[in-house]
Coordinates of C-alpha atoms and ligand atoms in Angstrom, one line a residue:
M990 CA 18.8 -16.1 63.0
S991 CA 19.9 -19.7 63.2
G992 CA 20.2 -21.1 66.7
L993 CA 19.3 -23.5 69.5
K994 CA 15.5 -23.1 70.1
I995 CA 13.9 -24.4 73.3
D996 CA 10.2 -25.1 73.4
Y997 CA 9.2 -24.1 76.8
E998 CA 5.7 -25.9 76.5
K999 CA 7.9 -29.1 76.2
C1000 CA 10.6 -28.4 78.5
V1001 CA 10.3 -29.9 82.0
G1002 CA 13.7 -28.7 83.2
C1003 CA 14.9 -32.4 83.8
G1004 CA 18.6 -31.1 83.1
L1005 CA 19.7 -34.0 80.9
C1006 CA 20.5 -31.5 78.2
V1007 CA 22.8 -29.7 80.8
K1008 CA 24.6 -33.1 81.4
S1009 CA 25.1 -33.8 77.7
C1010 CA 26.4 -30.5 76.7
T1011 CA 30.2 -30.4 76.2
S1012 CA 30.5 -26.7 75.8
N1013 CA 28.8 -25.7 79.1
A1014 CA 26.2 -23.8 77.0
L1015 CA 23.1 -24.9 78.9
E1016 CA 21.8 -24.4 82.4
I1017 CA 18.5 -24.8 84.2
K1018 CA 16.9 -21.6 85.6
D1019 CA 13.4 -21.7 87.1
K1020 CA 12.9 -25.3 85.9
K1021 CA 13.7 -24.4 82.4
A1022 CA 16.7 -25.0 80.1
L1023 CA 18.5 -21.8 79.0
V1024 CA 21.2 -21.6 76.3
N1025 CA 24.1 -19.2 76.3
E1026 CA 26.7 -17.9 73.9
K1027 CA 28.9 -20.9 74.2
C1028 CA 26.7 -22.9 72.3
V1029 CA 28.4 -24.4 69.0
L1030 CA 25.2 -25.9 67.6
C1031 CA 26.6 -29.4 67.8
G1032 CA 23.1 -30.9 68.3
I1033 CA 24.0 -33.4 71.1
C1034 CA 21.3 -31.8 73.4
V1035 CA 18.7 -32.1 70.7
D1036 CA 19.4 -35.9 70.5
T1037 CA 19.5 -36.2 74.3
C1038 CA 16.3 -34.4 75.1
P1039 CA 13.6 -37.1 75.7
F1040 CA 10.8 -34.5 75.4
N1041 CA 11.8 -33.2 71.8
A1042 CA 11.9 -29.8 73.4
I1043 CA 15.1 -28.7 71.7
S1044 CA 15.8 -28.0 68.1
I1045 CA 18.2 -26.3 65.9
E1046 CA 16.8 -23.7 63.6
K1047 CA 18.6 -23.1 60.4
E1048 CA 18.6 -19.9 58.7
Q1049 CA 17.3 -19.9 55.2
A1050 CA 19.2 -18.3 52.4
I1051 CA 19.2 -14.6 52.6
D1052 CA 19.3 -14.3 49.0
N1053 CA 16.7 -16.5 47.8
D1054 CA 17.8 -16.8 44.3
L1055 CA 21.0 -18.5 44.5
S1056 CA 20.9 -19.1 40.8
E1057 CA 22.0 -15.6 40.3
Y1058 CA 25.4 -16.5 41.6
S1059 CA 27.9 -18.0 39.0
N1060 CA 31.6 -18.3 38.3
I1061 CA 34.5 -19.0 40.4
W1062 CA 36.8 -16.3 42.0
V1063 CA 40.3 -16.6 43.3
F1064 CA 41.9 -13.9 45.6
A1065 CA 45.3 -13.1 43.9
E1066 CA 47.1 -11.9 47.1
Q1067 CA 50.3 -9.8 46.4
H1068 CA 53.1 -8.8 48.3
M1069 CA 55.2 -5.7 47.4
G1070 CA 53.8 -6.0 43.9
K1071 CA 54.4 -9.8 43.5
V1072 CA 51.4 -12.2 43.3
L1073 CA 52.0 -15.0 45.9
P1074 CA 52.5 -18.6 44.5
V1075 CA 49.3 -19.8 46.5
A1076 CA 47.2 -17.6 44.1
Y1077 CA 48.6 -19.8 41.2
E1078 CA 47.8 -22.8 43.0
L1079 CA 44.3 -21.7 43.5
L1080 CA 43.8 -20.7 40.0
S1081 CA 45.0 -24.2 38.9
K1082 CA 42.5 -25.8 41.1
G1083 CA 39.9 -23.2 40.1
K1084 CA 40.4 -24.0 36.4
E1085 CA 39.8 -27.5 37.1
L1086 CA 36.5 -26.7 39.0
S1087 CA 35.3 -24.1 36.4
R1088 CA 35.6 -26.8 33.7
K1089 CA 33.4 -29.2 35.9
K1090 CA 30.8 -26.3 36.6
D1091 CA 31.3 -25.1 32.9
C1092 CA 31.7 -21.5 34.2
K1093 CA 34.2 -18.6 34.1
L1094 CA 37.2 -18.3 36.5
A1095 CA 38.1 -14.8 37.7
A1096 CA 41.0 -13.4 39.9
I1097 CA 40.8 -10.6 42.0
L1098 CA 43.9 -8.3 42.2
F1099 CA 44.4 -5.3 44.3
G1100 CA 47.5 -3.1 44.6
K1101 CA 49.7 -0.5 42.7
D1102 CA 51.1 -1.0 39.2
M1103 CA 49.9 -4.7 38.8
K1104 CA 49.1 -4.8 35.1
S1105 CA 51.9 -7.3 34.4
E1106 CA 50.9 -9.4 37.3
A1107 CA 47.2 -9.4 35.9
E1108 CA 48.6 -10.8 32.7
K1109 CA 50.3 -13.7 34.5
L1110 CA 47.0 -14.6 36.1
I1111 CA 45.4 -14.8 32.8
A1112 CA 48.2 -17.1 31.5
Q1113 CA 47.6 -19.3 34.7
G1114 CA 43.9 -19.7 33.7
A1115 CA 41.9 -16.6 34.9
D1116 CA 39.4 -15.6 32.1
K1117 CA 38.9 -12.2 33.8
V1118 CA 40.9 -10.2 36.4
F1119 CA 39.1 -7.6 38.5
L1120 CA 42.0 -5.0 39.0
C1121 CA 42.1 -2.3 41.4
E1122 CA 45.0 -0.1 41.3
D1123 CA 45.0 2.4 44.2
G1124 CA 47.7 3.6 46.5
R1125 CA 45.4 2.8 49.4
L1126 CA 45.6 -0.9 48.6
K1127 CA 49.5 -0.9 48.8
H1128 CA 49.4 -2.5 52.2
N1129 CA 47.2 -5.4 53.0
L1130 CA 44.8 -3.6 55.3
D1131 CA 41.6 -5.5 56.0
E1132 CA 39.1 -2.7 56.3
I1133 CA 39.9 -1.3 52.8
Y1134 CA 40.0 -4.7 51.1
V1135 CA 36.7 -5.8 52.8
E1136 CA 35.1 -2.8 51.5
L1137 CA 36.0 -3.6 47.9
F1138 CA 35.3 -7.2 48.3
D1139 CA 32.0 -6.5 49.6
M1140 CA 31.1 -4.1 46.7
L1141 CA 32.5 -6.6 44.0
I1142 CA 30.6 -9.6 45.4
K1143 CA 27.3 -7.8 45.6
K1144 CA 27.7 -6.5 42.1
H1145 CA 29.0 -9.6 40.4
K1146 CA 27.8 -12.5 42.6
P1147 CA 30.5 -15.1 42.3
E1148 CA 29.3 -18.7 43.3
I1149 CA 32.6 -19.8 44.7
F1150 CA 35.4 -17.6 46.3
L1151 CA 38.9 -19.0 47.2
F1152 CA 41.6 -17.5 49.2
G1153 CA 45.0 -18.6 50.3
A1154 CA 45.3 -19.4 53.9
T1155 CA 48.1 -17.0 54.4
G1156 CA 48.1 -14.7 57.3
F1157 CA 46.4 -12.0 55.4
G1158 CA 43.9 -14.5 53.8
R1159 CA 43.0 -15.9 57.1
S1160 CA 42.3 -12.5 58.5
V1161 CA 40.3 -11.0 55.6
A1162 CA 38.4 -13.9 54.4
P1163 CA 36.3 -14.5 57.6
R1164 CA 35.6 -10.6 57.7
I1165 CA 34.1 -10.8 54.2
A1166 CA 32.1 -14.1 54.9
A1167 CA 30.7 -12.3 58.1
R1168 CA 29.9 -9.1 56.2
I1169 CA 28.2 -10.8 53.5
R1170 CA 26.6 -13.6 55.7
T1171 CA 27.9 -16.6 54.1
G1172 CA 30.0 -19.6 55.2
L1173 CA 33.7 -20.2 55.1
T1174 CA 35.8 -23.3 55.4
A1175 CA 39.3 -22.6 56.6
D1176 CA 42.4 -24.6 55.6
C1177 CA 40.8 -27.0 53.1
T1178 CA 43.1 -29.7 51.6
V1179 CA 40.7 -30.8 49.0
L1180 CA 38.1 -29.0 46.9
E1181 CA 35.6 -30.9 44.6
I1182 CA 32.4 -30.2 42.8
D1183 CA 29.6 -32.5 43.8
K1184 CA 28.3 -34.2 40.6
D1185 CA 24.6 -34.1 41.7
T1186 CA 24.3 -30.7 43.3
G1187 CA 27.1 -28.7 41.7
L1188 CA 28.1 -27.6 45.2
L1189 CA 31.7 -27.1 46.3
K1190 CA 32.7 -30.0 48.6
Q1191 CA 35.4 -28.5 51.0
T1192 CA 37.4 -31.0 52.8
R1193 CA 39.6 -30.2 55.8
P1194 CA 41.1 -32.1 58.8
A1195 CA 38.7 -31.9 61.8
F1196 CA 38.7 -32.9 65.5
G1197 CA 42.3 -32.4 66.0
G1198 CA 43.2 -34.0 62.6
N1199 CA 41.7 -37.4 63.5
L1200 CA 39.3 -37.4 60.6
M1201 CA 38.8 -35.5 57.4
A1202 CA 35.4 -33.5 57.2
T1203 CA 33.8 -32.5 54.1
I1204 CA 31.8 -29.3 54.5
I1205 CA 29.2 -27.7 52.0
C1206 CA 27.5 -24.4 52.1
P1207 CA 24.1 -24.9 50.5
N1208 CA 22.1 -21.9 51.5
H1209 CA 24.5 -19.0 51.1
R1210 CA 26.6 -17.6 48.5
P1211 CA 29.4 -17.3 47.6
Q1212 CA 30.8 -20.6 48.9
M1213 CA 34.0 -19.4 50.4
A1214 CA 37.2 -21.5 51.3
T1215 CA 40.9 -20.9 52.4
V1216 CA 43.5 -23.3 51.2
R1217 CA 46.9 -23.6 52.8
P1218 CA 49.8 -22.7 50.5
G1219 CA 51.7 -25.6 49.0
I1220 CA 48.7 -28.0 48.8
M1221 CA 47.5 -27.7 45.3
P1222 CA 49.9 -28.2 42.4
I1223 CA 50.6 -25.4 39.9
Q1224 CA 49.6 -26.1 36.3
E1225 CA 51.8 -25.0 33.5
P1226 CA 50.8 -21.4 32.5
D1227 CA 49.8 -20.8 28.9
P1228 CA 51.1 -17.3 28.0
S1229 CA 49.2 -17.4 24.8
R1230 CA 45.8 -17.2 26.6
S1231 CA 43.6 -14.1 26.4
G1232 CA 41.6 -12.7 29.1
E1233 CA 39.7 -9.4 30.2
I1234 CA 41.2 -7.0 32.7
I1235 CA 38.3 -5.2 34.4
N1236 CA 39.4 -2.1 36.3
V1237 CA 37.5 -1.3 39.4
S1238 CA 37.8 1.5 41.7
L1239 CA 37.7 2.0 45.5
N1240 CA 35.2 4.5 47.0
E1241 CA 37.1 7.6 47.2
N1242 CA 35.9 8.3 50.8
K1243 CA 37.2 5.1 52.1
N1244 CA 40.4 5.4 54.2
S1245 CA 41.9 3.1 56.8
N1246 CA 41.9 4.0 60.5
I1247 CA 45.4 2.4 60.4
D1248 CA 48.6 4.3 59.4
I1249 CA 51.4 2.1 58.5
V1250 CA 54.5 4.0 59.8
E1251 CA 57.2 1.6 58.7
E1252 CA 57.3 -1.9 57.3
I1253 CA 60.0 -4.1 58.6
L1254 CA 60.4 -7.3 56.7
A1255 CA 61.0 -10.5 58.9
E1256 CA 64.0 -12.5 57.8
K1257 CA 62.7 -15.5 55.8
A1258 CA 64.3 -18.4 57.2
E1259 CA 65.0 -21.3 54.9
T1260 CA 62.5 -24.0 55.7
I1261 CA 61.7 -27.6 54.3
A1262 CA 58.5 -26.1 52.8
D1263 CA 60.6 -24.6 50.0
A1264 CA 62.7 -27.6 49.2
K1265 CA 62.7 -29.0 45.7
I1266 CA 63.9 -32.6 46.8
I1267 CA 63.1 -34.2 49.9
V1268 CA 64.2 -37.4 51.5
S1269 CA 61.9 -38.3 54.3
A1270 CA 61.9 -40.9 57.1
G1271 CA 59.4 -42.4 59.4
R1272 CA 59.3 -44.8 62.3
G1273 CA 60.1 -47.5 59.8
I1274 CA 63.6 -46.5 59.7
G1275 CA 64.0 -48.3 63.0
S1276 CA 66.6 -46.2 65.0
Q1277 CA 68.0 -42.8 65.2
K1278 CA 71.4 -43.9 64.0
N1279 CA 69.8 -44.7 60.5
L1280 CA 68.9 -41.0 60.0
A1281 CA 72.6 -40.5 59.3
L1282 CA 72.1 -42.6 56.2
V1283 CA 68.9 -40.6 55.4
N1284 CA 71.1 -37.5 55.6
R1285 CA 73.8 -38.9 53.4
L1286 CA 71.3 -40.0 50.8
A1287 CA 69.6 -36.5 50.7
E1288 CA 73.1 -34.8 50.4
S1289 CA 74.0 -37.0 47.5
I1290 CA 71.0 -35.9 45.6
G1291 CA 71.0 -32.2 46.7
G1292 CA 67.9 -32.8 49.0
N1293 CA 66.6 -31.8 52.4
V1294 CA 65.6 -34.3 55.1
G1295 CA 62.0 -34.6 56.2
V1296 CA 60.6 -36.7 58.9
S1297 CA 57.2 -37.8 60.2
R1298 CA 56.0 -36.6 63.7
P1299 CA 56.9 -39.7 65.7
L1300 CA 60.5 -39.0 64.9
V1301 CA 60.2 -35.3 66.3
D1302 CA 58.2 -36.7 69.4
M1303 CA 61.0 -39.3 70.1
G1304 CA 63.6 -36.6 69.9
W1305 CA 65.2 -38.3 66.9
S1306 CA 64.8 -35.2 64.8
E1307 CA 63.8 -31.4 65.1
Y1308 CA 60.5 -30.0 64.3
K1309 CA 61.9 -27.9 61.5
H1310 CA 62.0 -31.2 59.7
Q1311 CA 58.6 -32.4 60.5
I1312 CA 56.1 -32.8 57.5
G1313 CA 52.3 -32.9 57.9
Q1314 CA 49.4 -31.3 59.3
T1315 CA 51.1 -30.1 62.4
G1316 CA 54.5 -29.7 60.7
F1317 CA 55.3 -28.2 57.3
T1318 CA 53.4 -28.5 54.2
V1319 CA 55.7 -29.2 51.3
A1320 CA 55.5 -29.3 47.6
P1321 CA 58.7 -30.6 46.2
D1322 CA 59.4 -31.9 42.7
L1323 CA 60.6 -35.1 44.2
L1324 CA 59.7 -36.7 47.6
I1325 CA 61.3 -40.1 48.6
T1326 CA 59.7 -41.5 51.7
F1327 CA 61.4 -44.3 53.9
G1328 CA 59.2 -46.2 56.3
I1329 CA 56.5 -43.7 56.4
S1330 CA 53.0 -45.4 56.7
G1331 CA 50.9 -42.6 55.3
A1332 CA 48.6 -41.4 58.0
I1333 CA 46.1 -38.6 56.9
Q1334 CA 47.9 -36.1 59.2
H1335 CA 51.1 -36.9 57.3
L1336 CA 49.4 -37.1 53.8
A1337 CA 47.9 -33.5 54.5
G1338 CA 51.4 -32.1 54.3
I1339 CA 52.5 -33.8 51.0
S1340 CA 49.6 -33.7 48.6
G1341 CA 51.5 -31.0 46.6
A1342 CA 54.5 -33.3 45.9
K1343 CA 55.0 -33.6 42.2
K1344 CA 56.6 -37.1 42.2
I1345 CA 56.4 -39.4 45.3
I1346 CA 58.7 -42.5 45.5
A1347 CA 57.4 -44.4 48.7
V1348 CA 59.5 -47.2 50.3
N1349 CA 57.7 -49.5 52.8
S1350 CA 57.9 -53.1 53.9
D1351 CA 54.0 -53.4 53.9
P1352 CA 52.7 -53.7 50.5
D1353 CA 49.3 -52.3 51.8
A1354 CA 50.8 -49.3 53.5
P1355 CA 48.4 -46.1 52.9
I1356 CA 51.4 -44.1 51.6
F1357 CA 51.3 -46.2 48.4
S1358 CA 47.7 -44.9 47.6
I1359 CA 49.3 -41.5 46.6
A1360 CA 52.7 -42.6 45.7
H1361 CA 53.8 -42.4 41.9
Y1362 CA 56.4 -45.3 42.5
K1363 CA 56.1 -48.0 45.0
I1364 CA 59.1 -49.9 46.5
V1365 CA 58.2 -52.7 48.9
G1366 CA 61.2 -53.8 51.0
D1367 CA 63.4 -53.0 54.1
C1368 CA 64.1 -49.3 53.9
V1369 CA 67.4 -49.4 55.4
E1370 CA 68.7 -51.9 53.1
I1371 CA 67.3 -49.8 50.0
I1372 CA 68.8 -46.6 51.4
K1373 CA 72.4 -48.3 51.7
K1374 CA 72.1 -49.6 48.0
L1375 CA 70.9 -46.3 46.8
I1376 CA 73.9 -44.6 48.6
T1377 CA 76.4 -46.9 47.2
I1378 CA 75.1 -46.4 43.6
L1379 CA 74.9 -42.6 43.7
E1380 CA 78.2 -42.1 45.5
K1381 CA 79.9 -44.2 42.8
Ligands
LIG1161 C1 46.3 -34.1 65.7 C2 47.4 -35.0 65.1 C3 48.4 -34.2 64.3 C4 49.4 -34.9 63.8 N1 50.2 -34.4 62.9 C5 51.1 -35.1 62.1 C6 52.0 -34.5 61.3 O1 52.0 -33.4 61.2 N2 52.9 -35.3 60.8 C7 53.1 -36.5 60.9 O2 53.8 -37.3 60.2 N3 52.2 -37.2 61.7 C8 51.3 -36.5 62.5 N4 50.5 -37.2 63.2 C9 50.7 -38.4 63.6 C10 50.1 -39.6 62.6 O3 48.8 -39.8 62.8 C11 50.9 -40.8 62.6 O4 51.1 -41.5 63.8 C12 52.4 -40.6 62.0 O5 52.3 -40.0 60.8 C13 53.0 -42.0 61.8 O6 54.2 -41.8 61.4 P1 55.1 -43.0 60.6 O7 54.5 -43.2 59.4 O8 56.4 -42.6 60.7 O9 55.0 -44.3 61.7 P2 54.0 -45.5 61.6 O10 52.6 -45.0 61.4 O11 54.3 -46.3 62.9 O12 54.5 -46.2 60.3 C14 55.8 -46.9 60.1 C15 55.8 -47.5 58.8 O13 57.0 -48.1 58.6 C16 56.9 -49.3 57.9 N5 58.2 -50.2 58.2 C17 58.4 -50.8 59.4 N6 59.6 -51.3 59.3 C18 60.0 -51.1 58.0 C19 61.3 -51.3 57.4 N7 62.3 -52.0 57.9 N8 61.4 -50.9 56.0 C20 60.4 -50.3 55.4 N9 59.2 -50.0 56.0 C21 59.0 -50.3 57.4 C22 55.6 -49.8 58.5 O14 54.9 -50.8 57.4 C23 54.7 -48.7 58.6 O15 54.0 -48.4 57.6 C24 49.4 -36.4 63.9 C25 48.5 -37.0 64.7 C26 47.6 -36.3 65.4 C27 46.5 -36.9 66.1

């Protein structure tokens, strides 16, 4: 087992480790340091101990031959018989990664009467679809799904396994990772293959979103990640592609301990996350009254209004318009930003936008690094000019 190890030959019970620990995971008893279950293995105490009495023991790979694992898998989550868009987003990214690794891409699809959905997954880039059609999979029940995933992973040994960070994806992916004893990085915004090691580089906001952390899983397989819906763009499907559909079956004795008595669908409120055109304003807009101009411009092109977080914090706009890490993730066809600097927390919510036009008075504003068109100038003046032209 991995964990914090204390060498009691060296420990003198000085208590420096207790003072350094930010998780209250250490105490001194009988002049020796003791670690409890609150330890998060941050390693601060290891660096603090002047007697080198503390170390972190890392578990070695359970399966020593990692080379047995190959190919990339994507979980094609479905609801009421329709595969969710996030699965197509993951397949598009998976295709790119599989080309880099020169391996196959597979989709995992469970449900009832799903053949035509399986064909769509092939058109979207899957070389294989593992398809299990069974009435017990009609509802997303973790314990049934985990059983199947466990069996499939042990049999086919995928190297990388991607899930959408939906409610169900966030629930089932950690259960699988724990069951097969591998790592899982939640809510990734960037996935890449490391050129030298071939490992999956999984990038996600960390420390309250103040920095982006890139995480790898070198000793266990599969390397697992969840990705928020709307982050990865969907590539054009190719209906002429051919692929293999592999039927798999669920252990006939496996039943859930949960009975679904009734399914009540929550009313889906329209949110900015679904908007195809967004006109978005940041602090550079100068005043709340200028937001009326942003509204007018959005209306004239049939778009919705988005804002950066400070505008919500200042009470100029409502949360339902906020874009970013703590707001909505958007993936419009067109996003026009006015006076938004492009902080990482904001960029985390717009990386799926297909075309970005950014307006900022600062030619070096970070938003320009991801914008397709860059306009340097005063945003209020530019909005007024655009309204005049469009309303003509
Ligand atoms: C944990 C955490 C979560 C966060 N979550 C989010 C989130 O979900 N969404 C979010 O947006 N932020 C979020 N933030 C805040 C984020 O860090 C930034 O502070 C925020 O995005 C900045 O908003 P802004 O670009 O509107 O303002 P600023 O950074 O102040 O930028 C204003 C920009 O306007 C330009 N400008 C000024 N005047 C003009 C003018 N007349 N014409 C044109 N341009 C002009 C400036 O050059 C500047 O680039 C979060 C922060 C933290 C710590």
